PDB file of C-alpha atoms in Angstrom:
ATOM      1  CA  MET L   1      14.115 -13.939   6.274  1.00  0.00           C
ATOM      2  CA  THR L   2      13.959 -11.941   9.456  1.00  0.00           C
ATOM      3  CA  GLY L   3      10.757 -11.658  11.156  1.00  0.00           C
ATOM      4  CA  THR L   4       9.217  -8.631  12.351  1.00  0.00           C
ATOM      5  CA  SER L   5       8.727  -8.250  16.138  1.00  0.00           C
ATOM      6  CA  SER L   6       5.094  -6.696  16.988  1.00  0.00           C
ATOM      7  CA  PRO L   7       4.706  -4.202  20.298  1.00  0.00           C
ATOM      8  CA  SER L   8       3.165  -7.675  22.191  1.00  0.00           C
ATOM      9  CA  GLY L   9       5.708  -9.937  21.014  1.00  0.00           C
ATOM     10  CA  GLY L  10       4.339 -11.666  18.228  1.00  0.00           C
ATOM     11  CA  GLY L  11       5.967 -11.642  14.823  1.00  0.00           C
ATOM     12  CA  VAL L  12       5.502 -11.452  11.125  1.00  0.00           C
ATOM     13  CA  HIS L  13       7.114 -14.715   9.618  1.00  0.00           C
ATOM     14  CA  GLU L  14       8.160 -14.280   5.963  1.00  0.00           C
ATOM     15  CA  PRO L  15       8.981 -16.922   3.404  1.00  0.00           C
ATOM     16  CA  PRO L  16      12.382 -16.874   1.771  1.00  0.00           C
ATOM     17  CA  SER L  17      13.240 -14.102  -0.886  1.00  0.00           C
ATOM     18  CA  GLU L  18      15.444 -13.589  -3.391  1.00  0.00           C
ATOM     19  CA  TRP L  19      15.634 -10.127  -2.564  1.00  0.00           C
ATOM     20  CA  PRO L  20      17.860  -8.585   0.300  1.00  0.00           C
ATOM     21  CA  THR L  21      16.494  -9.079   3.740  1.00  0.00           C
ATOM     22  CA  THR L  22      18.711  -6.707   5.542  1.00  0.00           C
ATOM     23  CA  THR L  23      19.287  -2.669   5.326  1.00  0.00           C
ATOM     24  CA  GLU L  24      22.894  -3.338   4.013  1.00  0.00           C
ATOM     25  CA  GLY L  25      21.028  -4.947   0.698  1.00  0.00           C
ATOM     26  CA  TYR L  26      19.570  -0.936  -0.158  1.00  0.00           C
ATOM     27  CA  GLN L  27      20.492   2.311  -0.742  1.00  0.00           C
ATOM     28  CA  LEU L  28      17.986   4.621   0.346  1.00  0.00           C
ATOM     29  CA  GLU L  29      17.793   7.872  -1.960  1.00  0.00           C
ATOM     30  CA  CYS L  30      15.481  10.304  -1.184  1.00  0.00           C
ATOM     31  CA  PRO L  31      11.887  10.390   0.750  1.00  0.00           C
ATOM     32  CA  ILE L  32       8.703  10.231  -1.478  1.00  0.00           C
ATOM     33  CA  GLY L  33       6.376   9.949   1.173  1.00  0.00           C
ATOM     34  CA  TYR L  34       5.157  10.303   4.784  1.00  0.00           C
ATOM     35  CA  GLY L  35       2.872   8.918   7.211  1.00  0.00           C
ATOM     36  CA  ALA L  36       2.742   8.745  11.118  1.00  0.00           C
ATOM     37  CA  PHE L  37       4.587   6.206  11.879  1.00  0.00           C
ATOM     38  CA  ALA L  38       6.746   5.737   8.759  1.00  0.00           C
ATOM     39  CA  THR L  39       8.554   7.138   5.555  1.00  0.00           C
ATOM     40  CA  VAL L  40       8.683   5.920   2.326  1.00  0.00           C
ATOM     41  CA  TYR L  41      12.199   6.237   0.546  1.00  0.00           C
ATOM     42  CA  LYS L  42      12.959   5.877  -3.153  1.00  0.00           C
ATOM     43  CA  ALA L  43      15.983   3.282  -2.735  1.00  0.00           C
ATOM     44  CA  THR L  44      18.123   1.022  -5.153  1.00  0.00           C
ATOM     45  CA  VAL L  45      19.087  -2.621  -4.727  1.00  0.00           C
ATOM     46  CA  VAL L  46      22.858  -2.980  -3.960  1.00  0.00           C
ATOM     47  CA  SER L  47      23.408  -6.755  -3.391  1.00  0.00           C
ATOM     48  CA  GLY L  48      21.884  -9.726  -4.598  1.00  0.00           C
ATOM     49  CA  VAL L  49      19.999 -10.696  -7.983  1.00  0.00           C
ATOM     50  CA  HIS L  50      18.125  -7.662  -7.993  1.00  0.00           C
ATOM     51  CA  SER L  51      21.308  -5.430  -7.929  1.00  0.00           C
ATOM     52  CA  GLY L  52      20.643  -2.091  -9.589  1.00  0.00           C
ATOM     53  CA  GLU L  53      17.001  -2.342  -9.529  1.00  0.00           C
ATOM     54  CA  PRO L  54      14.824   0.602  -7.938  1.00  0.00           C
ATOM     55  CA  ALA L  55      12.530  -0.103  -5.049  1.00  0.00           C
ATOM     56  CA  ALA L  56      10.201   1.656  -2.794  1.00  0.00           C
ATOM     57  CA  ILE L  57      10.935   0.855   0.848  1.00  0.00           C
ATOM     58  CA  LYS L  58       8.773   2.096   3.476  1.00  0.00           C
ATOM     59  CA  VAL L  59      10.380   2.373   6.870  1.00  0.00           C
ATOM     60  CA  ILE L  60       8.222   1.788   9.758  1.00  0.00           C
ATOM     61  CA  ASP L  61       8.865   3.070  13.231  1.00  0.00           C
ATOM     62  CA  LEU L  62       7.918  -0.009  15.554  1.00  0.00           C
ATOM     63  CA  GLU L  63       8.611   1.521  18.975  1.00  0.00           C
ATOM     64  CA  CYS L  64       5.795   4.077  18.132  1.00  0.00           C
ATOM     65  CA  LEU L  65       3.154   1.653  17.143  1.00  0.00           C
ATOM     66  CA  ASP L  66       0.668   0.093  19.333  1.00  0.00           C
ATOM     67  CA  GLY L  67      -0.923  -3.311  19.041  1.00  0.00           C
ATOM     68  CA  THR L  68      -3.937  -2.264  16.777  1.00  0.00           C
ATOM     69  CA  THR L  69      -1.359  -0.570  14.498  1.00  0.00           C
ATOM     70  CA  PHE L  70       0.945  -3.315  14.215  1.00  0.00           C
ATOM     71  CA  ASP L  71      -1.763  -5.580  13.374  1.00  0.00           C
ATOM     72  CA  ASP L  72      -2.955  -3.169  10.247  1.00  0.00           C
ATOM     73  CA  ILE L  73       0.585  -3.441   9.069  1.00  0.00           C
ATOM     74  CA  ARG L  74       0.459  -7.329   9.475  1.00  0.00           C
ATOM     75  CA  LYS L  75      -2.579  -7.480   7.984  1.00  0.00           C
ATOM     76  CA  GLU L  76      -1.543  -5.629   5.000  1.00  0.00           C
ATOM     77  CA  LEU L  77       1.001  -7.898   4.407  1.00  0.00           C
ATOM     78  CA  GLN L  78      -1.269 -10.805   4.581  1.00  0.00           C
ATOM     79  CA  VAL L  79      -3.350  -9.416   1.846  1.00  0.00           C
ATOM     80  CA  MET L  80      -0.495  -8.690  -0.476  1.00  0.00           C
ATOM     81  CA  ARG L  81       0.421 -11.960  -0.333  1.00  0.00           C
ATOM     82  CA  MET L  82      -2.959 -13.362  -1.069  1.00  0.00           C
ATOM     83  CA  CYS L  83      -4.107 -11.409  -3.831  1.00  0.00           C
ATOM     84  CA  THR L  84      -1.343 -11.387  -6.362  1.00  0.00           C
ATOM     85  CA  HIS L  85      -2.254  -9.798  -9.162  1.00  0.00           C
ATOM     86  CA  PRO L  86      -1.103  -7.420 -11.933  1.00  0.00           C
ATOM     87  CA  ASN L  87      -3.481  -4.772 -10.640  1.00  0.00           C
ATOM     88  CA  VAL L  88      -2.469  -4.716  -7.002  1.00  0.00           C
ATOM     89  CA  ILE L  89       0.597  -3.769  -5.523  1.00  0.00           C
ATOM     90  CA  THR L  90       2.882  -6.326  -3.972  1.00  0.00           C
ATOM     91  CA  TYR L  91       6.012  -6.293  -1.973  1.00  0.00           C
ATOM     92  CA  HIS L  92       9.430  -8.297  -2.073  1.00  0.00           C
ATOM     93  CA  ALA L  93      10.774  -8.452   1.199  1.00  0.00           C
ATOM     94  CA  ALA L  94       9.782  -7.420   4.872  1.00  0.00           C
ATOM     95  CA  PHE L  95      12.358  -7.577   7.713  1.00  0.00           C
ATOM     96  CA  SER L  96      13.274  -5.598  11.161  1.00  0.00           C
ATOM     97  CA  SER L  97      16.524  -3.495  11.215  1.00  0.00           C
ATOM     98  CA  PRO L  98      18.480  -3.630  14.490  1.00  0.00           C
ATOM     99  CA  ASP L  99      17.467   0.082  15.062  1.00  0.00           C
ATOM    100  CA  ALA L 100      13.824  -1.305  15.944  1.00  0.00           C
ATOM    101  CA  LYS L 101      12.506  -0.339  12.315  1.00  0.00           C
ATOM    102  CA  MET L 102      10.440  -2.528   9.730  1.00  0.00           C
ATOM    103  CA  TRP L 103      11.786  -2.263   6.483  1.00  0.00           C
ATOM    104  CA  LEU L 104       8.956  -3.145   3.866  1.00  0.00           C
ATOM    105  CA  VAL L 105      10.603  -3.434   0.110  1.00  0.00           C
ATOM    106  CA  MET L 106       7.872  -2.834  -2.612  1.00  0.00           C
ATOM    107  CA  PRO L 107       8.262  -2.129  -6.238  1.00  0.00           C
ATOM    108  CA  LEU L 108       9.195   1.694  -7.126  1.00  0.00           C
ATOM    109  CA  ILE L 109       5.532   2.948  -8.918  1.00  0.00           C
ATOM    110  CA  ASN L 110       7.417   5.820 -10.570  1.00  0.00           C
ATOM    111  CA  GLY L 111       4.201   7.498 -11.892  1.00  0.00           C
ATOM    112  CA  GLY L 112       2.672   8.256  -8.246  1.00  0.00           C
ATOM    113  CA  SER L 113      -0.730   7.924  -6.985  1.00  0.00           C
ATOM    114  CA  CYS L 114      -3.716   9.462  -9.169  1.00  0.00           C
ATOM    115  CA  GLN L 115      -4.358  12.058  -6.319  1.00  0.00           C
ATOM    116  CA  ASN L 116      -0.994  13.397  -7.225  1.00  0.00           C
ATOM    117  CA  VAL L 117      -1.226  13.331 -10.700  1.00  0.00           C
ATOM    118  CA  ILE L 118      -4.495  15.192 -10.462  1.00  0.00           C
ATOM    119  CA  ARG L 119      -3.426  18.008  -7.931  1.00  0.00           C
ATOM    120  CA  GLU L 120       0.034  18.454 -10.396  1.00  0.00           C
ATOM    121  CA  TYR L 121      -1.703  18.469 -13.649  1.00  0.00           C
ATOM    122  CA  LYS L 122      -4.049  21.504 -12.174  1.00  0.00           C
ATOM    123  CA  LYS L 123      -1.375  23.360 -10.543  1.00  0.00           C
ATOM    124  CA  ARG L 124       0.401  22.950 -14.061  1.00  0.00           C
ATOM    125  CA  THR L 125      -2.284  23.900 -16.472  1.00  0.00           C
ATOM    126  CA  GLY L 126      -5.358  25.441 -14.220  1.00  0.00           C
ATOM    127  CA  HIS L 127      -7.658  22.802 -15.125  1.00  0.00           C
ATOM    128  CA  SER L 128      -8.703  19.450 -14.036  1.00  0.00           C
ATOM    129  CA  ILE L 129      -8.089  16.075 -16.136  1.00  0.00           C
ATOM    130  CA  ASN L 130     -10.970  15.760 -18.552  1.00  0.00           C
ATOM    131  CA  ASN L 131      -9.864  13.129 -20.944  1.00  0.00           C
ATOM    132  CA  ILE L 132     -12.352  10.589 -20.827  1.00  0.00           C
ATOM    133  CA  GLY L 133     -10.099   7.832 -22.411  1.00  0.00           C
ATOM    134  CA  ILE L 134      -7.935   7.996 -19.759  1.00  0.00           C
ATOM    135  CA  ILE L 135     -10.229   8.269 -16.900  1.00  0.00           C
ATOM    136  CA  ALA L 136     -12.382   5.247 -18.243  1.00  0.00           C
ATOM    137  CA  TYR L 137      -9.061   3.329 -18.559  1.00  0.00           C
ATOM    138  CA  ILE L 138      -7.891   3.774 -14.985  1.00  0.00           C
ATOM    139  CA  LEU L 139     -11.483   3.080 -13.700  1.00  0.00           C
ATOM    140  CA  ARG L 140     -11.254  -0.195 -15.656  1.00  0.00           C
ATOM    141  CA  GLU L 141      -8.067  -1.290 -14.325  1.00  0.00           C
ATOM    142  CA  THR L 142      -9.123  -0.246 -10.875  1.00  0.00           C
ATOM    143  CA  ALA L 143     -12.254  -2.500 -11.215  1.00  0.00           C
ATOM    144  CA  ILE L 144     -10.125  -5.577 -12.336  1.00  0.00           C
ATOM    145  CA  ALA L 145      -8.251  -5.124  -9.350  1.00  0.00           C
ATOM    146  CA  LEU L 146     -11.220  -4.813  -7.248  1.00  0.00           C
ATOM    147  CA  ARG L 147     -12.795  -7.733  -8.673  1.00  0.00           C
ATOM    148  CA  HIS L 148      -9.608  -9.792  -8.398  1.00  0.00           C
ATOM    149  CA  PHE L 149      -9.801  -8.499  -4.628  1.00  0.00           C
ATOM    150  CA  HIS L 150     -13.066  -9.787  -4.066  1.00  0.00           C
ATOM    151  CA  SER L 151     -12.718 -13.274  -5.541  1.00  0.00           C
ATOM    152  CA  ASN L 152     -10.288 -13.655  -2.397  1.00  0.00           C
ATOM    153  CA  GLN L 153     -12.856 -12.685  -0.203  1.00  0.00           C
ATOM    154  CA  GLN L 154     -11.355  -9.154   0.749  1.00  0.00           C
ATOM    155  CA  ILE L 155     -12.888  -5.791   0.885  1.00  0.00           C
ATOM    156  CA  HIS L 156     -10.454  -2.530   0.478  1.00  0.00           C
ATOM    157  CA  ARG L 157     -12.535  -0.195   2.374  1.00  0.00           C
ATOM    158  CA  ASP L 158     -10.737   2.714   1.783  1.00  0.00           C
ATOM    159  CA  LEU L 159     -10.959   3.287  -1.988  1.00  0.00           C
ATOM    160  CA  LYS L 160      -9.544   6.749  -3.235  1.00  0.00           C
ATOM    161  CA  ALA L 161      -7.208   8.621  -6.003  1.00  0.00           C
ATOM    162  CA  GLY L 162      -4.475   8.560  -3.055  1.00  0.00           C
ATOM    163  CA  ASN L 163      -4.623   4.598  -3.209  1.00  0.00           C
ATOM    164  CA  ILE L 164      -4.615   3.820  -6.837  1.00  0.00           C
ATOM    165  CA  LEU L 165      -0.934   4.193  -8.310  1.00  0.00           C
ATOM    166  CA  LEU L 166      -0.037   4.846 -11.703  1.00  0.00           C
ATOM    167  CA  SER L 167       3.476   3.788 -13.489  1.00  0.00           C
ATOM    168  CA  LEU L 168       4.694   5.715 -16.560  1.00  0.00           C
ATOM    169  CA  ASP L 169       4.255   3.073 -18.797  1.00  0.00           C
ATOM    170  CA  GLY L 170       0.076   2.844 -17.760  1.00  0.00           C
ATOM    171  CA  ARG L 171       0.078   0.418 -15.373  1.00  0.00           C
ATOM    172  CA  VAL L 172      -2.351   1.164 -13.077  1.00  0.00           C
ATOM    173  CA  TYR L 173      -2.376  -0.503  -9.257  1.00  0.00           C
ATOM    174  CA  LEU L 174      -4.327  -0.872  -6.121  1.00  0.00           C
ATOM    175  CA  SER L 175      -2.635   0.097  -2.850  1.00  0.00           C
ATOM    176  CA  ASP L 176      -2.896   0.453   0.820  1.00  0.00           C
ATOM    177  CA  PHE L 177      -4.932  -2.617   2.446  1.00  0.00           C
ATOM    178  CA  GLY L 178      -4.425  -1.632   6.299  1.00  0.00           C
ATOM    179  CA  VAL L 179      -8.114  -1.354   6.729  1.00  0.00           C
ATOM    180  CA  SER L 180      -9.077  -4.039   4.265  1.00  0.00           C
ATOM    181  CA  ALA L 181     -11.557  -6.765   5.763  1.00  0.00           C
ATOM    182  CA  SER L 182     -12.309 -10.256   5.198  1.00  0.00           C
ATOM    183  CA  MET L 183     -16.179 -10.578   3.702  1.00  0.00           C
ATOM    184  CA  ARG L 184     -16.031 -13.566   6.182  1.00  0.00           C
ATOM    185  CA  ASP L 185     -15.367 -11.201   9.202  1.00  0.00           C
ATOM    186  CA  SER L 186     -18.770  -9.507  10.097  1.00  0.00           C
ATOM    187  CA  ARG L 187     -17.539  -7.809  13.236  1.00  0.00           C
ATOM    188  CA  SER L 188     -14.858  -5.635  11.085  1.00  0.00           C
ATOM    189  CA  ARG L 189     -17.342  -5.065   8.324  1.00  0.00           C
ATOM    190  CA  GLN L 190     -19.458  -3.032  10.890  1.00  0.00           C
ATOM    191  CA  THR L 191     -16.758  -1.009  11.806  1.00  0.00           C
ATOM    192  CA  PHE L 192     -16.589   2.853  10.147  1.00  0.00           C
ATOM    193  CA  VAL L 193     -13.318   3.188   8.327  1.00  0.00           C
ATOM    194  CA  GLY L 194     -12.169   5.029   5.414  1.00  0.00           C
ATOM    195  CA  THR L 195     -11.974   8.579   4.123  1.00  0.00           C
ATOM    196  CA  PRO L 196     -15.344  10.700   4.606  1.00  0.00           C
ATOM    197  CA  CYS L 197     -14.927  12.479   0.999  1.00  0.00           C
ATOM    198  CA  TRP L 198     -14.450   9.009  -0.547  1.00  0.00           C
ATOM    199  CA  MET L 199     -17.299   7.317   0.838  1.00  0.00           C
ATOM    200  CA  ALA L 200     -20.439   6.145  -1.039  1.00  0.00           C
ATOM    201  CA  PRO L 201     -23.442   8.174   0.455  1.00  0.00           C
ATOM    202  CA  GLU L 202     -25.308   5.150   1.972  1.00  0.00           C
ATOM    203  CA  VAL L 203     -21.991   4.389   4.258  1.00  0.00           C
ATOM    204  CA  LEU L 204     -22.068   8.174   5.291  1.00  0.00           C
ATOM    205  CA  GLU L 205     -25.843   7.851   6.324  1.00  0.00           C
ATOM    206  CA  GLN L 206     -25.124   4.262   7.889  1.00  0.00           C
ATOM    207  CA  SER L 207     -22.756   5.982  10.081  1.00  0.00           C
ATOM    208  CA  LYS L 208     -24.922   8.873  11.310  1.00  0.00           C
ATOM    209  CA  ASN L 209     -27.783   6.449  12.010  1.00  0.00           C
ATOM    210  CA  GLY L 210     -24.950   4.733  14.074  1.00  0.00           C
TER     211      GLY L 210
END
């Protein structure tokens, strides 16, 4: 597979994949998400053994990245390789394109994030979701994913509704590992990261006290 080159000249070297590793192997259909340096597209595989299957492809502009941001992407790939589990999002392939873009090919989780589901439900009905059974199920599946994550000595550090994905057949996936840290890395664990409104009170209190 084609490696991806970092701004400082390093690379992400991927093991062989049965998924296409060039842009010609995919048909981008429509954008389904945006970030500072990337756009996520709904796509269809058009070559190889997975031809016809849907995918979500994150297209990252490598020329806009600094070394730290690229390291976060590389770390996210490493974590997804390490923490393979039915409740943890994975990726199929990662490669660089001739126009200095990185393509990260992932499963298409067609239900969207919990955050989007909550927002759309309230917009449609005027009420919050209050089905205790559904809430308990999502929390249980997320806890199972976190237990596996922790068993691999990893800490997510940005757990929130936007990072919990739902499929239309009821499966729950933990995603977005760019700011995760190893339990063995004491320096990373002391940094303050995450989304403030989703942080535990003791974490926020610690940040105020330095």
